[in-house]
Short mmCIF file of C-alpha atoms in Angstrom, two decimals:
data_model
loop_
_atom_site.label_atom_id
_atom_site.label_comp_id
_atom_site.label_asym_id
_atom_site.label_seq_id
_atom_site.Cartn_x
_atom_site.Cartn_y
_atom_site.Cartn_z
CA MET A 1 94.54 22.59 79.59
CA THR A 2 95.16 21.37 83.14
CA THR A 3 91.40 21.34 83.83
CA ASP A 4 90.77 19.20 80.73
CA ILE A 5 93.46 16.71 81.72
CA THR A 6 92.10 16.49 85.28
CA ALA A 7 88.55 15.97 84.01
CA LYS A 8 89.67 13.27 81.58
CA ALA A 9 91.65 11.51 84.32
CA GLY A 10 88.60 11.61 86.59
CA LYS A 11 86.40 10.08 83.88
CA THR A 12 88.94 7.35 83.17
CA LYS A 13 89.24 6.58 86.89
CA LYS A 14 85.45 6.30 87.13
CA MET A 15 85.31 3.80 84.27
CA VAL A 16 88.19 1.72 85.64
CA LEU A 17 86.50 1.55 89.05
CA GLN A 18 83.21 0.56 87.36
CA MET A 19 84.97 -2.26 85.48
CA ILE A 20 86.79 -3.50 88.57
CA GLY A 21 83.64 -3.35 90.68
CA GLY A 22 81.62 -5.13 88.01
CA GLY A 23 84.26 -7.82 87.62
CA ILE A 24 84.46 -8.47 91.35
CA ALA A 25 80.67 -8.54 91.72
CA GLY A 26 80.27 -10.82 88.72
CA GLY A 27 82.97 -13.27 89.78
CA THR A 28 81.72 -13.40 93.35
CA GLY A 29 78.15 -13.89 92.20
CA VAL A 30 78.96 -16.76 89.85
CA ILE A 31 80.97 -18.52 92.58
CA ALA A 32 78.11 -18.05 95.07
CA LEU A 33 75.55 -19.23 92.51
CA ASN A 34 77.60 -22.34 91.81
CA HIS A 35 78.02 -23.00 95.55
CA PHE A 36 74.30 -22.86 96.32
CA LEU A 37 72.98 -24.49 93.14
CA SER A 38 75.88 -26.88 92.33
CA LEU A 39 75.91 -25.72 88.70
CA ASN A 40 79.22 -27.47 88.02
CA THR A 41 77.40 -30.81 88.26
CA LEU A 42 75.09 -29.92 85.36
CA GLY A 43 77.71 -29.96 82.61
CA THR A 44 79.85 -27.32 80.91
CA ASP A 45 77.18 -26.02 78.51
CA ARG A 46 74.63 -25.46 81.26
CA LEU A 47 77.26 -23.88 83.50
CA ILE A 48 78.18 -21.40 80.74
CA LEU A 49 74.50 -20.61 80.14
CA ALA A 50 73.96 -20.03 83.86
CA ALA A 51 76.97 -17.69 83.97
CA ILE A 52 75.60 -15.70 81.02
CA GLY A 53 72.22 -15.55 82.73
CA PHE A 54 73.85 -14.21 85.87
CA VAL A 55 75.62 -11.50 83.86
CA TYR A 56 72.22 -10.43 82.51
CA VAL A 57 70.78 -10.39 86.05
CA LEU A 58 73.72 -8.45 87.49
CA THR A 59 73.69 -5.91 84.66
CA GLY A 60 69.92 -5.50 84.95
CA PHE A 61 70.13 -5.01 88.70
CA ILE A 62 72.87 -2.37 88.38
CA VAL A 63 70.95 -0.45 85.70
CA LEU A 64 67.70 -0.69 87.69
CA ALA A 65 69.34 0.53 90.91
CA GLY A 66 71.08 3.35 89.06
CA SER A 67 67.84 4.40 87.36
CA LEU A 68 65.86 4.45 90.60
CA VAL A 69 68.53 6.35 92.55
CA PRO A 70 69.97 9.00 90.17
CA LYS A 71 72.73 10.15 92.53
CA MET A 72 74.06 6.62 92.77
CA GLY A 73 73.36 5.93 89.10
CA ALA A 74 75.44 8.90 87.98
CA LYS A 75 78.43 7.20 89.62
CA MET A 76 77.61 3.59 88.72
CA LEU A 77 76.53 4.04 85.11
CA ASN A 78 78.43 5.55 82.20
CA VAL A 79 76.44 8.80 82.05
CA SER A 80 77.61 12.40 82.22
CA ASP A 81 75.58 13.41 85.28
CA GLU A 82 72.20 13.04 86.99
CA GLU A 83 70.46 15.15 84.35
CA ASP A 84 71.77 12.88 81.58
CA LEU A 85 70.55 9.84 83.50
CA LEU A 86 67.09 11.33 84.10
CA GLU A 87 66.71 11.98 80.36
CA GLN A 88 67.31 8.29 79.67
CA ARG A 89 65.50 7.00 82.75
CA GLU A 90 62.47 5.44 81.02
CA ILE A 91 64.62 3.57 78.52
CA LEU A 92 67.01 2.42 81.24
CA LEU A 93 64.17 1.16 83.44
CA GLY A 94 62.67 -0.84 80.58
CA SER A 95 66.06 -2.25 79.59
CA SER A 96 66.87 -3.24 83.17
CA LEU A 97 63.61 -5.19 83.51
CA MET A 98 64.29 -6.96 80.20
CA LEU A 99 67.78 -7.92 81.35
CA LEU A 100 66.58 -9.15 84.75
CA THR A 101 63.72 -11.28 83.43
CA PHE A 102 65.79 -12.79 80.62
CA GLY A 103 68.68 -13.57 82.96
CA VAL A 104 66.44 -15.18 85.59
CA ALA A 105 64.70 -17.19 82.86
CA GLN A 106 68.05 -18.56 81.66
CA ILE A 107 68.99 -19.68 85.17
CA ILE A 108 65.58 -21.36 85.58
CA LEU A 109 66.10 -23.06 82.22
CA VAL A 110 69.48 -24.41 83.36
CA LEU A 111 67.90 -25.81 86.52
CA SER A 112 64.93 -27.39 84.70
CA GLY A 113 64.55 -31.03 83.70
CA ASP A 114 64.25 -34.50 85.16
CA GLY A 115 65.73 -34.69 88.65
CA ARG A 116 66.50 -30.98 88.77
CA MET A 117 65.14 -28.07 90.81
CA PHE A 118 62.34 -27.20 88.35
CA PRO A 119 60.18 -29.35 86.06
CA ALA A 120 61.13 -29.36 82.39
CA TRP A 121 58.19 -27.20 81.32
CA ALA A 122 59.15 -24.44 83.78
CA GLY A 123 62.35 -23.57 81.93
CA ALA A 124 60.64 -23.41 78.53
CA VAL A 125 57.75 -21.30 79.87
CA ALA A 126 60.13 -18.95 81.70
CA MET A 127 62.18 -18.32 78.56
CA LEU A 128 59.14 -17.83 76.33
CA LEU A 129 57.54 -15.42 78.80
CA SER A 130 60.78 -13.46 79.18
CA MET A 131 61.07 -13.14 75.39
CA LEU A 132 57.44 -12.02 75.14
CA PHE A 133 57.97 -9.52 77.96
CA GLY A 134 61.12 -8.16 76.29
CA SER A 135 59.24 -7.73 72.99
CA VAL A 136 56.45 -5.82 74.71
CA ILE A 137 58.93 -3.50 76.46
CA TRP A 138 60.82 -2.87 73.21
CA ILE A 139 57.61 -2.05 71.31
CA ARG A 140 56.52 0.24 74.15
CA ASP A 141 59.84 2.11 74.34
CA ARG A 142 61.01 2.20 70.73
CA HIS A 143 59.51 5.65 70.13
CA ARG A 144 61.86 6.95 72.86
CA TYR A 145 64.94 5.78 70.94
CA ASP A 146 66.81 8.50 69.13
CA GLU A 147 68.55 7.84 65.83
CA MET A 148 71.81 6.80 67.51
CA MET A 149 70.10 4.35 69.88
CA MET A 150 68.09 2.77 67.06
CA LYS A 151 71.24 2.45 64.94
CA MET A 152 73.05 0.82 67.86
CA SER A 153 70.21 -1.67 68.37
CA LEU A 154 70.17 -2.67 64.71
CA ASP A 155 73.97 -2.78 64.61
CA ALA A 156 74.06 -5.14 67.61
CA SER A 157 71.55 -7.47 65.93
CA PHE A 158 73.56 -7.49 62.68
CA ILE A 159 76.88 -8.15 64.46
CA CYS A 160 75.27 -10.97 66.45
CA LEU A 161 73.77 -12.55 63.31
CA CYS A 162 77.09 -12.44 61.44
CA GLY A 163 78.98 -13.84 64.43
CA LEU A 164 76.54 -16.72 64.89
CA TRP A 165 76.67 -17.50 61.17
CA LEU A 166 80.47 -17.70 61.32
CA VAL A 167 80.32 -20.03 64.34
CA LEU A 168 77.28 -22.22 63.75
CA VAL A 169 77.62 -22.94 60.03
CA PRO A 170 81.20 -24.32 60.27
CA TRP A 171 80.27 -26.16 63.48
CA GLY A 172 77.23 -27.67 61.77
CA CYS A 173 79.35 -28.76 58.80
CA LEU A 174 81.88 -30.44 61.07
CA ALA A 175 79.08 -32.16 63.00
CA MET A 176 77.43 -33.41 59.79
CA THR A 177 80.68 -34.97 58.62
CA GLY A 178 81.35 -36.58 62.00
CA LEU A 179 84.42 -34.45 62.67
CA SER A 180 82.86 -32.74 65.68
CA PRO A 181 80.02 -33.37 68.14
CA ALA A 182 76.85 -31.43 67.36
CA PRO A 183 76.14 -28.38 69.53
CA SER A 184 73.85 -29.15 72.45
CA ALA A 185 70.58 -27.30 73.01
CA ALA A 186 72.17 -25.46 75.97
CA ALA A 187 75.12 -24.45 73.78
CA LEU A 188 72.78 -23.01 71.14
CA VAL A 189 70.88 -20.91 73.67
CA ALA A 190 74.16 -19.76 75.24
CA LEU A 191 75.59 -18.77 71.84
CA PHE A 192 72.58 -16.63 70.99
CA SER A 193 72.25 -15.12 74.47
CA GLY A 194 75.95 -14.48 75.02
CA GLY A 195 76.44 -13.46 71.40
CA TYR A 196 73.88 -10.69 71.60
CA LEU A 197 75.30 -9.49 74.92
CA LEU A 198 78.77 -9.24 73.39
CA SER A 199 77.43 -7.69 70.18
CA SER A 200 75.65 -5.01 72.21
CA VAL A 201 78.93 -4.04 73.85
CA VAL A 202 80.65 -3.85 70.44
CA ALA A 203 77.81 -1.80 68.98
CA ALA A 204 77.88 0.58 71.96
CA GLY A 205 81.62 1.04 71.49
CA ARG A 206 81.13 1.82 67.79
CA VAL A 207 78.89 4.79 68.59
CA GLY A 208 81.13 6.01 71.42
CA LEU A 209 78.95 5.02 74.37
CA LEU A 210 81.81 3.21 76.08
CA ALA A 211 83.98 6.32 76.23
CA PRO A 212 84.37 7.66 79.79
CA LYS A 213 81.78 10.32 80.68
#
């Protein structure tokens, strides 16, 4: 009984430290990104999209580092131990690369356009290439997904679709009637990108992957 309580307390402590560390790293990173790139001058929608892109980059970097160094990954990631991590290593590596490329592409997109750091075409090309890359990785790795992982992936997509429908349809109706400004292009990309990120967390929680290990 005492051993079980101690083990559970240790797992909870690990998850709390992971959340605190992630929050500090994320907040510090966004502040630094804004300082060097002056994102606050680009408008609220682009700033939000850049922040979402940075979350993708940070998450991808953490998963990649944890996958490459199992001892560190067993502490950083929500896995039972090194053996559990090694079993999922191929999937984690692919996912981390998808997250990194998609996050970087979003930041490039934010900084693209007339008078900005990158030409307008660069942002569009970066996003399209990142989406193509992500599709290739998913097709390559899908046979490695077990039933639970496939269910979680489909569940995340369904939750995201329903959430976007509940947001965009009323917003579109209000915009058509002149009661609200129409969503900007940056807001649309941010809704889809951030929506899927949030939906993935919800889907992971539904299958118990967020429980301390």
